[in-house]
PDB file of C-alpha atoms in Angstrom:
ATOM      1  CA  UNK A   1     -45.925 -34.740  12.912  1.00 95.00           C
ATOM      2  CA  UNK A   2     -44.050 -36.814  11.749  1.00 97.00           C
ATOM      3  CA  UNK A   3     -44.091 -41.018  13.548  1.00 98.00           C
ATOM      4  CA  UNK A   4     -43.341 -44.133  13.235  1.00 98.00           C
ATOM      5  CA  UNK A   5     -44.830 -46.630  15.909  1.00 98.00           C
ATOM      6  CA  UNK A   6     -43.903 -50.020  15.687  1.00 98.00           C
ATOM      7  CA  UNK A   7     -45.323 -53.046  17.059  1.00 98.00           C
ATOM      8  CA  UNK A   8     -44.601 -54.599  20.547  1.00 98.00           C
ATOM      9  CA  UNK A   9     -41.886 -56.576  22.414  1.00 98.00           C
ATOM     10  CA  UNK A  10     -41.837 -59.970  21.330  1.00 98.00           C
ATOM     11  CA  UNK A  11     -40.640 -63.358  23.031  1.00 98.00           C
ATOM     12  CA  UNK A  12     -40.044 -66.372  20.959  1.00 98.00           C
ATOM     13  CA  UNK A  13     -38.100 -69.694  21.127  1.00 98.00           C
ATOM     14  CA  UNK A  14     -35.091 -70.723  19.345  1.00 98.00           C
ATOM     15  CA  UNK A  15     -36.313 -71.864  15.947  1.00 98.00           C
ATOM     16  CA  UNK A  16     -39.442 -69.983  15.509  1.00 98.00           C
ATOM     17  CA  UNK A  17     -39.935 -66.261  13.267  1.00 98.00           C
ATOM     18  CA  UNK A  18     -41.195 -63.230  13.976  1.00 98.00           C
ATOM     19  CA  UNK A  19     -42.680 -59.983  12.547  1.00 98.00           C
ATOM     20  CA  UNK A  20     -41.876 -56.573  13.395  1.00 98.00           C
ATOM     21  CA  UNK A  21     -43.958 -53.903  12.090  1.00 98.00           C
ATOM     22  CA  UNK A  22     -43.502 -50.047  11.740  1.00 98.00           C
ATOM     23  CA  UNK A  23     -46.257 -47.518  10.942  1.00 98.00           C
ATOM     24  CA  UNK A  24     -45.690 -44.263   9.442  1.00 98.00           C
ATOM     25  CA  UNK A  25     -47.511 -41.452   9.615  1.00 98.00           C
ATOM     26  CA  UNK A  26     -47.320 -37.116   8.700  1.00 98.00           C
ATOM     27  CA  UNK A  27     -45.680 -37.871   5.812  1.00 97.00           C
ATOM     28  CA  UNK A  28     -45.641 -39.897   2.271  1.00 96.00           C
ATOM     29  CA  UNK A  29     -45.045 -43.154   2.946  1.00 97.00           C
ATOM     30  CA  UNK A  30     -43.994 -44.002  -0.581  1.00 96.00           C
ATOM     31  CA  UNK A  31     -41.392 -40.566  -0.824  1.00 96.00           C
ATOM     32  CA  UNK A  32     -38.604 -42.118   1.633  1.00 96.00           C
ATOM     33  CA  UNK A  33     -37.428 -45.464   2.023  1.00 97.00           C
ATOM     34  CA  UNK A  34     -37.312 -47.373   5.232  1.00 97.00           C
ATOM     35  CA  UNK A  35     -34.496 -48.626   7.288  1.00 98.00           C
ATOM     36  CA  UNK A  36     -33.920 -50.925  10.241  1.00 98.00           C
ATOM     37  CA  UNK A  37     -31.180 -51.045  12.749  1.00 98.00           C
ATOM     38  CA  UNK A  38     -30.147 -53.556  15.590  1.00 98.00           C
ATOM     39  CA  UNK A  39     -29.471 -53.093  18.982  1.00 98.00           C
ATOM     40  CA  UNK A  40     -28.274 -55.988  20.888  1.00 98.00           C
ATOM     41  CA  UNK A  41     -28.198 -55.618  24.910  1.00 97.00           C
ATOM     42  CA  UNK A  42     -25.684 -53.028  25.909  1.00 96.00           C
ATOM     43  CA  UNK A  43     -24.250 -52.768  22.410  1.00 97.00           C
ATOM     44  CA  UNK A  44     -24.164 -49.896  20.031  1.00 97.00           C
ATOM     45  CA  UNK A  45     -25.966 -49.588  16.650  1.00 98.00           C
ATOM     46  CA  UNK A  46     -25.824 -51.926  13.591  1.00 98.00           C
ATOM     47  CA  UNK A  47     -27.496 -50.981  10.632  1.00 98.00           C
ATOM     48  CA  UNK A  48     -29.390 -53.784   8.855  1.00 98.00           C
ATOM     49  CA  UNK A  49     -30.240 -52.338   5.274  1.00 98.00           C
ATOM     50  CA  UNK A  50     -33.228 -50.859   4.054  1.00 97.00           C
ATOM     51  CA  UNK A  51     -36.151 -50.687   1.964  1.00 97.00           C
ATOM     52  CA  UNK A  52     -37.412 -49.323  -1.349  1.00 96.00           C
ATOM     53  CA  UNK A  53     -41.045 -47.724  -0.174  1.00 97.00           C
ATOM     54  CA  UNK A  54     -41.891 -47.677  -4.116  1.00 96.00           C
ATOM     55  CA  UNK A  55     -41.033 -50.722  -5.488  1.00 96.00           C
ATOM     56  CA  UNK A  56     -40.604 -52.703  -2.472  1.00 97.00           C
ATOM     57  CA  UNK A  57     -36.649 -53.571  -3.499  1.00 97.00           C
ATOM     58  CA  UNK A  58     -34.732 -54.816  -0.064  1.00 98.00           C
ATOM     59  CA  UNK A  59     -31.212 -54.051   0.280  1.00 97.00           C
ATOM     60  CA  UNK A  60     -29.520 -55.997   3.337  1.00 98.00           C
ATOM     61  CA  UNK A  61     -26.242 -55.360   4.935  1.00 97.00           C
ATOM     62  CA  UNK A  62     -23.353 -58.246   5.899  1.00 96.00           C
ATOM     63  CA  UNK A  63     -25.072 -60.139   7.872  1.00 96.00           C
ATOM     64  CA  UNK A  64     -28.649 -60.408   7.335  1.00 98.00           C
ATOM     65  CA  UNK A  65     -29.172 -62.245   4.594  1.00 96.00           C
ATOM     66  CA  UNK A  66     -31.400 -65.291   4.524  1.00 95.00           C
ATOM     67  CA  UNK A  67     -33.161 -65.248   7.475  1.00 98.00           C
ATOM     68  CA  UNK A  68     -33.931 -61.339   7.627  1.00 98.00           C
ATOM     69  CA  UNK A  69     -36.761 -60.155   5.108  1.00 98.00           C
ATOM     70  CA  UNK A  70     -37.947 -56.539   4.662  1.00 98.00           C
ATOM     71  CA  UNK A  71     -41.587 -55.862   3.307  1.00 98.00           C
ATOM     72  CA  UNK A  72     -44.217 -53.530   3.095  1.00 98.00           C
ATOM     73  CA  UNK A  73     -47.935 -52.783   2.931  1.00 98.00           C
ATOM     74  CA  UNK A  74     -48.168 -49.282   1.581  1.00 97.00           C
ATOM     75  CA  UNK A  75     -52.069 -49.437   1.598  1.00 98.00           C
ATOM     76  CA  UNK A  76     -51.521 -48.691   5.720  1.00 98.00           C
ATOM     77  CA  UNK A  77     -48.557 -46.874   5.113  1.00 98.00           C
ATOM     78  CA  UNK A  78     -46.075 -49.921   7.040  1.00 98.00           C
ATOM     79  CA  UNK A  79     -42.504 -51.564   6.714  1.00 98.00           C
ATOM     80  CA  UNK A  80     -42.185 -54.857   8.292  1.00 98.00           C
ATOM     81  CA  UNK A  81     -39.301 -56.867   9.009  1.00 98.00           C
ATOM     82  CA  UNK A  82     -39.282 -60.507   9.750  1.00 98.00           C
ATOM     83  CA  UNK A  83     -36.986 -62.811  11.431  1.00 98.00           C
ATOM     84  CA  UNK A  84     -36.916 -67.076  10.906  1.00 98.00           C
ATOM     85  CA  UNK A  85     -35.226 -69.399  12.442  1.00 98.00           C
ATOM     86  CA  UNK A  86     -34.439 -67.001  15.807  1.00 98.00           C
ATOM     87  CA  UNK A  87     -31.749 -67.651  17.842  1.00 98.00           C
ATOM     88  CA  UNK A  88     -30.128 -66.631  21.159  1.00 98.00           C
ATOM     89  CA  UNK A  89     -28.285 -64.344  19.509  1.00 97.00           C
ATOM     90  CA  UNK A  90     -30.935 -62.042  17.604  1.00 98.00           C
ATOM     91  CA  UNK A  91     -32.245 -61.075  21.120  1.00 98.00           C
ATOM     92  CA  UNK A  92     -32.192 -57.127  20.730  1.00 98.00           C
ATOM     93  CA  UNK A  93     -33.895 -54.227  20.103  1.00 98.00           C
ATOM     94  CA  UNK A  94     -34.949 -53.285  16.608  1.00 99.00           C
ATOM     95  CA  UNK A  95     -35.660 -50.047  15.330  1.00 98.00           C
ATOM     96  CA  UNK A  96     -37.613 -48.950  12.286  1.00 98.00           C
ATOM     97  CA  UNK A  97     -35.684 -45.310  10.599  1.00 98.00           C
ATOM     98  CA  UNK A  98     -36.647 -42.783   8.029  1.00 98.00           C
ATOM     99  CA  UNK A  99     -33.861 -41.052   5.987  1.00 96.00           C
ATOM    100  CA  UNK A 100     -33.788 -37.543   6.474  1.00 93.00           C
ATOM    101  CA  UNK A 101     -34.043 -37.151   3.082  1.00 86.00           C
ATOM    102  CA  UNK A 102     -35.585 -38.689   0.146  1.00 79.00           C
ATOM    103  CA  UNK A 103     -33.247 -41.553  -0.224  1.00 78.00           C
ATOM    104  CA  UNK A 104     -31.921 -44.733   0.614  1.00 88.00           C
ATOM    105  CA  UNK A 105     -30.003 -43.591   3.228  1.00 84.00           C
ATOM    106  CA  UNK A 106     -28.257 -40.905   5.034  1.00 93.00           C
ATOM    107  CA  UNK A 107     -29.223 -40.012   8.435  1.00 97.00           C
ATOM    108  CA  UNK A 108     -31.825 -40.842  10.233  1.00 98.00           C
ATOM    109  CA  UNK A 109     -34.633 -39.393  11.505  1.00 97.00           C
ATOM    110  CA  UNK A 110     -36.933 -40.329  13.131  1.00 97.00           C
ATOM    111  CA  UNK A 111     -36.726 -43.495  14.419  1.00 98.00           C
ATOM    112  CA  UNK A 112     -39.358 -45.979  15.844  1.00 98.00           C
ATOM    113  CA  UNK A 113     -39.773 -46.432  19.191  1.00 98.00           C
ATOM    114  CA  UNK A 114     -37.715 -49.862  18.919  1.00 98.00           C
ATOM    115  CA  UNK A 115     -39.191 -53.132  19.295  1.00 98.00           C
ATOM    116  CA  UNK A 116     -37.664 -55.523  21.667  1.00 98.00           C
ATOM    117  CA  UNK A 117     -37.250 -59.377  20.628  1.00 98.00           C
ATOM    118  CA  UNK A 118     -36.349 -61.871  23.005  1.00 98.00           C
ATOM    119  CA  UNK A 119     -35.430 -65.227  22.294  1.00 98.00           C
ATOM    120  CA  UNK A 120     -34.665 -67.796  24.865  1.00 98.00           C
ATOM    121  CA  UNK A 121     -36.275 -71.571  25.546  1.00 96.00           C
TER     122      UNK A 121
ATOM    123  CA  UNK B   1     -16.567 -50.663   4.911  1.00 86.00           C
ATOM    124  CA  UNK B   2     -15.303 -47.910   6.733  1.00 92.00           C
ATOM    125  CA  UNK B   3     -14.308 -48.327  10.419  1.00 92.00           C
ATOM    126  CA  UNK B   4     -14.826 -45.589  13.081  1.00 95.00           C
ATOM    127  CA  UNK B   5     -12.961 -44.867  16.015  1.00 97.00           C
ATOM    128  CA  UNK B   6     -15.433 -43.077  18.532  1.00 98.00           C
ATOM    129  CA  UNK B   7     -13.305 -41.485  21.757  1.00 97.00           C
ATOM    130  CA  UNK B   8     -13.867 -41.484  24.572  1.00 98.00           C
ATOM    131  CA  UNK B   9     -15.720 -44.689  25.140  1.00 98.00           C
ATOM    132  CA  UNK B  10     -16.518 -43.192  28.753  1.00 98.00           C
ATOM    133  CA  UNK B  11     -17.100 -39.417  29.440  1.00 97.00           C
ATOM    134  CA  UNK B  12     -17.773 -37.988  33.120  1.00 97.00           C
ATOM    135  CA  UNK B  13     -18.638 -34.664  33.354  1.00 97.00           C
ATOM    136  CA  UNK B  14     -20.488 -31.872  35.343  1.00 96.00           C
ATOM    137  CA  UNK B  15     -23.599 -30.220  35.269  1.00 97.00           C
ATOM    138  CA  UNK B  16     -22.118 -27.067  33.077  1.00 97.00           C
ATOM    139  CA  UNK B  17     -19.130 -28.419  32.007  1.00 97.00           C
ATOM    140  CA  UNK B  18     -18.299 -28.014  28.041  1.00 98.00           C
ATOM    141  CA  UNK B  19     -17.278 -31.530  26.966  1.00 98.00           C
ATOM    142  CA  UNK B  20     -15.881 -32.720  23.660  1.00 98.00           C
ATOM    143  CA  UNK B  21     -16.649 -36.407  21.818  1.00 98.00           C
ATOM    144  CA  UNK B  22     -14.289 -37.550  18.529  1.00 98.00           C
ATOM    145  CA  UNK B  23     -15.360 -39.396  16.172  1.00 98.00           C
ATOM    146  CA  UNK B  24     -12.070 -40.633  13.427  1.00 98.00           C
ATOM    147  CA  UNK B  25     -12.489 -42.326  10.201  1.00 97.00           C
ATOM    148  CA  UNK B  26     -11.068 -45.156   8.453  1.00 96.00           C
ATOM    149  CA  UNK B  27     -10.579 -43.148   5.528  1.00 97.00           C
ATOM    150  CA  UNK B  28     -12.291 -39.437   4.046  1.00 97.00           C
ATOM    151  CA  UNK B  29     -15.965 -39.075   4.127  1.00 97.00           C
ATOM    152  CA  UNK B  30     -16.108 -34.895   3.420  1.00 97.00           C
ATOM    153  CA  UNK B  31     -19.007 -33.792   5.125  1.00 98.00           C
ATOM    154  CA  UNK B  32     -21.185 -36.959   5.762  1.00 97.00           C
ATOM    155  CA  UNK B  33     -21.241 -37.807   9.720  1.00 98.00           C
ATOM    156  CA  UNK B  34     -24.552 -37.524  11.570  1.00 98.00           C
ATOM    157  CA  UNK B  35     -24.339 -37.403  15.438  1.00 98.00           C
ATOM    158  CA  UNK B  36     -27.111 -38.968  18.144  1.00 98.00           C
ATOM    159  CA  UNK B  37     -28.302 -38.967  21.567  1.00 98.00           C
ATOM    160  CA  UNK B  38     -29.561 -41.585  23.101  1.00 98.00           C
ATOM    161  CA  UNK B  39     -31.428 -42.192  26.258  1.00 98.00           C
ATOM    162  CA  UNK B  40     -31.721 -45.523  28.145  1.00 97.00           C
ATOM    163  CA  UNK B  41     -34.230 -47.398  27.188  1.00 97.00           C
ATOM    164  CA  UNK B  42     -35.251 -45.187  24.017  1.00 98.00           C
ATOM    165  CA  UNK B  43     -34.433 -44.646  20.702  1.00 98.00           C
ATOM    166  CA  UNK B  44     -31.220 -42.564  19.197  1.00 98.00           C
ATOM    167  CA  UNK B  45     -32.478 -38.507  18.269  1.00 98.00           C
ATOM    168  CA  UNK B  46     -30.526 -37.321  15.573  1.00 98.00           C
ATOM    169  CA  UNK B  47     -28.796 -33.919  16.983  1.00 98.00           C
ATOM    170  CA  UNK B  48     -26.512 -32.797  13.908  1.00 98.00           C
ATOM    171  CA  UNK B  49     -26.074 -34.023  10.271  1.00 98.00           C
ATOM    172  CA  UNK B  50     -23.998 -32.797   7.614  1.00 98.00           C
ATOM    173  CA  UNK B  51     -21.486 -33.064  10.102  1.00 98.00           C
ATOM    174  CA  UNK B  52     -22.476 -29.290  11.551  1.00 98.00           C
ATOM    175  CA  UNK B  53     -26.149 -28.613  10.746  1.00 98.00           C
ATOM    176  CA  UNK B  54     -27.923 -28.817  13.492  1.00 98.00           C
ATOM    177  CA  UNK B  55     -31.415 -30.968  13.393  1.00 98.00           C
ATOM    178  CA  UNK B  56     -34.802 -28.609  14.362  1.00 97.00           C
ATOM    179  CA  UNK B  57     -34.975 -27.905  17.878  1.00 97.00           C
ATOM    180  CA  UNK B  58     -32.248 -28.846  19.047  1.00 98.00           C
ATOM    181  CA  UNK B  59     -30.637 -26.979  22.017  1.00 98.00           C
ATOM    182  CA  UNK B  60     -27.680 -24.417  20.142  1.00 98.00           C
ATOM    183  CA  UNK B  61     -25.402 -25.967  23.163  1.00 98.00           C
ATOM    184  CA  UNK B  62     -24.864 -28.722  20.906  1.00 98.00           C
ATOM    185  CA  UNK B  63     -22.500 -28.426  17.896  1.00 98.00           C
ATOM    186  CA  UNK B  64     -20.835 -30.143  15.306  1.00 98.00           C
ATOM    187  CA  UNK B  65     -17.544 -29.521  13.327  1.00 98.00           C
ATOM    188  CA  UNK B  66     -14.931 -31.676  10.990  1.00 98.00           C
ATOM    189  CA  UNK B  67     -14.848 -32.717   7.563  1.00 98.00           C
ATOM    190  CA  UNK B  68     -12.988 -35.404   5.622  1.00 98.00           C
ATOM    191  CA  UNK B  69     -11.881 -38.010   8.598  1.00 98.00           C
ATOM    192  CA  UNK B  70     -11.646 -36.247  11.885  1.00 98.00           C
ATOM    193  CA  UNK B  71     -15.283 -35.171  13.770  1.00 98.00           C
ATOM    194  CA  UNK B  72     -15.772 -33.861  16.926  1.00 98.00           C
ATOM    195  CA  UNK B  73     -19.396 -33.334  18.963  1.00 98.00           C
ATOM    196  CA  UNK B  74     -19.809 -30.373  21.239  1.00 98.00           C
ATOM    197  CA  UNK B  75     -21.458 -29.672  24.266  1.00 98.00           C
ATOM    198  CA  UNK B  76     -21.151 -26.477  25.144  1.00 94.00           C
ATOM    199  CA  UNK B  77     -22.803 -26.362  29.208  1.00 94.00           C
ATOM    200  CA  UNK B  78     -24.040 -29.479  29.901  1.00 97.00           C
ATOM    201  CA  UNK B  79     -27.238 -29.555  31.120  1.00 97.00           C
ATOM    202  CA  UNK B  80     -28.481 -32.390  33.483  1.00 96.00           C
ATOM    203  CA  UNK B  81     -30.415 -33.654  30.296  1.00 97.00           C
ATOM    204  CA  UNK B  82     -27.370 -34.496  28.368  1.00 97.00           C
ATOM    205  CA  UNK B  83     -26.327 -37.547  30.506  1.00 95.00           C
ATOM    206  CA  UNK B  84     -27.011 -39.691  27.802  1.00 98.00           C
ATOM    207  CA  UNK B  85     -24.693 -42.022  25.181  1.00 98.00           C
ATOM    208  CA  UNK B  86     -23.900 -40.416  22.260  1.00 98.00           C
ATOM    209  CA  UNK B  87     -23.247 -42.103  18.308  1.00 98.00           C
ATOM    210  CA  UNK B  88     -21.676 -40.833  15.116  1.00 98.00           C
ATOM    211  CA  UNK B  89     -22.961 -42.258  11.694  1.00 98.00           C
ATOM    212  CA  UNK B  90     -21.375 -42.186   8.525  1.00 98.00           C
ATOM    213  CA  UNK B  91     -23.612 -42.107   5.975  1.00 97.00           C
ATOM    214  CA  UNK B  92     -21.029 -41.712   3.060  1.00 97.00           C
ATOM    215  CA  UNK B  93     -20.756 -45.423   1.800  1.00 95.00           C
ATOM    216  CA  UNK B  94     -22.323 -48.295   1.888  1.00 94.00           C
ATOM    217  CA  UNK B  95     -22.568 -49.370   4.344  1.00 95.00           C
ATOM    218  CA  UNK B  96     -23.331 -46.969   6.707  1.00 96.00           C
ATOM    219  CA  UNK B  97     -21.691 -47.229   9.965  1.00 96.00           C
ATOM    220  CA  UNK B  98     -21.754 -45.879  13.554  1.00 97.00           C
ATOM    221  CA  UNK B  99     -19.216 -45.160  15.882  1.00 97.00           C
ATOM    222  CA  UNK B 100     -19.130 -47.530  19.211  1.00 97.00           C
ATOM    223  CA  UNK B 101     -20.981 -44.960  21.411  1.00 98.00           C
ATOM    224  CA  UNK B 102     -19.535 -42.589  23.788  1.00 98.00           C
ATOM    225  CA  UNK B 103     -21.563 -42.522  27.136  1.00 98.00           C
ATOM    226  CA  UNK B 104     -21.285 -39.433  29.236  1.00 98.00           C
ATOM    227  CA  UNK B 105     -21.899 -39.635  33.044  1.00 97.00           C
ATOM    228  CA  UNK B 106     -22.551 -37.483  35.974  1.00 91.00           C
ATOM    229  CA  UNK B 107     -19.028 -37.286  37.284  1.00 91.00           C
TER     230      UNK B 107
END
């Protein structure tokens, strides 16, 4: 069927990056793009922007630019998304989402699992 | 962007009740809402896109209806299952947006 699993929780100090990865699998990786949405603490859903699974073209929403960088490996069938320069306020959930159809976005399903980033000193 | 209005914010309900969420738009998207479920501590499951079409096995309790700006989720007999919060997406423009989340509780 089809999954995507992504990576686990992370905790990191202020200043310092990390990578998020999601791993598809029971379908083409390279026939829908990839999205990614936030989820801070008891908040509701913020879309980030997505991916281009074919030529690897990022698209971010208001927001995340600069410090938020979509990629991919398509050799193991895998988004990533990485974070630099973390702060307090990037502590959330993040979730990996395939369109439900072959495009950059309409809804979404499924959805990862969610990874959960923490950042505090 | 286009800004959603979500209502109620704060649903309680009974086991078997039929319960109603709303989900209003900033401005005409025809048929382009998606609704979700989420659990706590798990990720959203899409329930309906296409505003009415309701995603593979998903329980028929659950519909969908609306077009242009004004959406409304159905439950039909809640089931203890359905305690959950619940998001609409519009996935007309960029970007696409979700509504604030309605959660429904055990009343």
């Amino acid at each position: 069927q089809v999954q995507l699993v992504q990576s686990g929780s992370e905790l990191k100090k202020p200043g310092a990056s990390v990578k998020v990865s999601c791993k598809a699998s029971g379908y083409t990786f390279t026939s829908y793009a990839m999205n990614w949405v936030r989820q801070a603490p008891g908040q509701g859903l913020e879309w980030m922007g997505w991916i281009n699974t074919n030529t690897g073209n990022p698209t971010y929403a208001q927001g995340f630019t600069g410090r938020f960088v979509f990629s991919l490996d398509t050799s193991v069938s895998t988004a990533y998304l990485q974070i630099s320069s973390l702060k307090a306020e990037d502590t959330a959930v993040y979730y990996c989402a395939r369109p439900g159809y072959s495009s950059s976005w309409n809804w979404f399903d499924p959805w990862g699992q969610g990874t959960l980033v923490t950042v505090s000193s | 962007a286009i800004w959603m209005t979500q209502s109620p914010s704060l649903l309680s309900a009974s086991t078997g009740d039929r319960v109603t969420i709303s989900c209003r738009m900033s401005q005409g998207i025809s048929s382009y809402l998606a609704w979700y479920q989420q659990k706590p501590g798990k990720a959203p499951e899409l329930l309906i896109y296409a505003a009415s079409t309701l995603q593979s096995g998903v329980p028929s309790r659950f519909s969908g209806s609306g077009s242009g700006t004004d959406f409304t989720l159905t439950i039909s007999c809640l089931q203890s299952e359905d305690f959950a919060t619940y998001y609409c997406q519009q996935y007309y423009s960029f970007p696409p947006t979700f509504g604030q989340g309605t959660k429904l509780e055990i009343k």
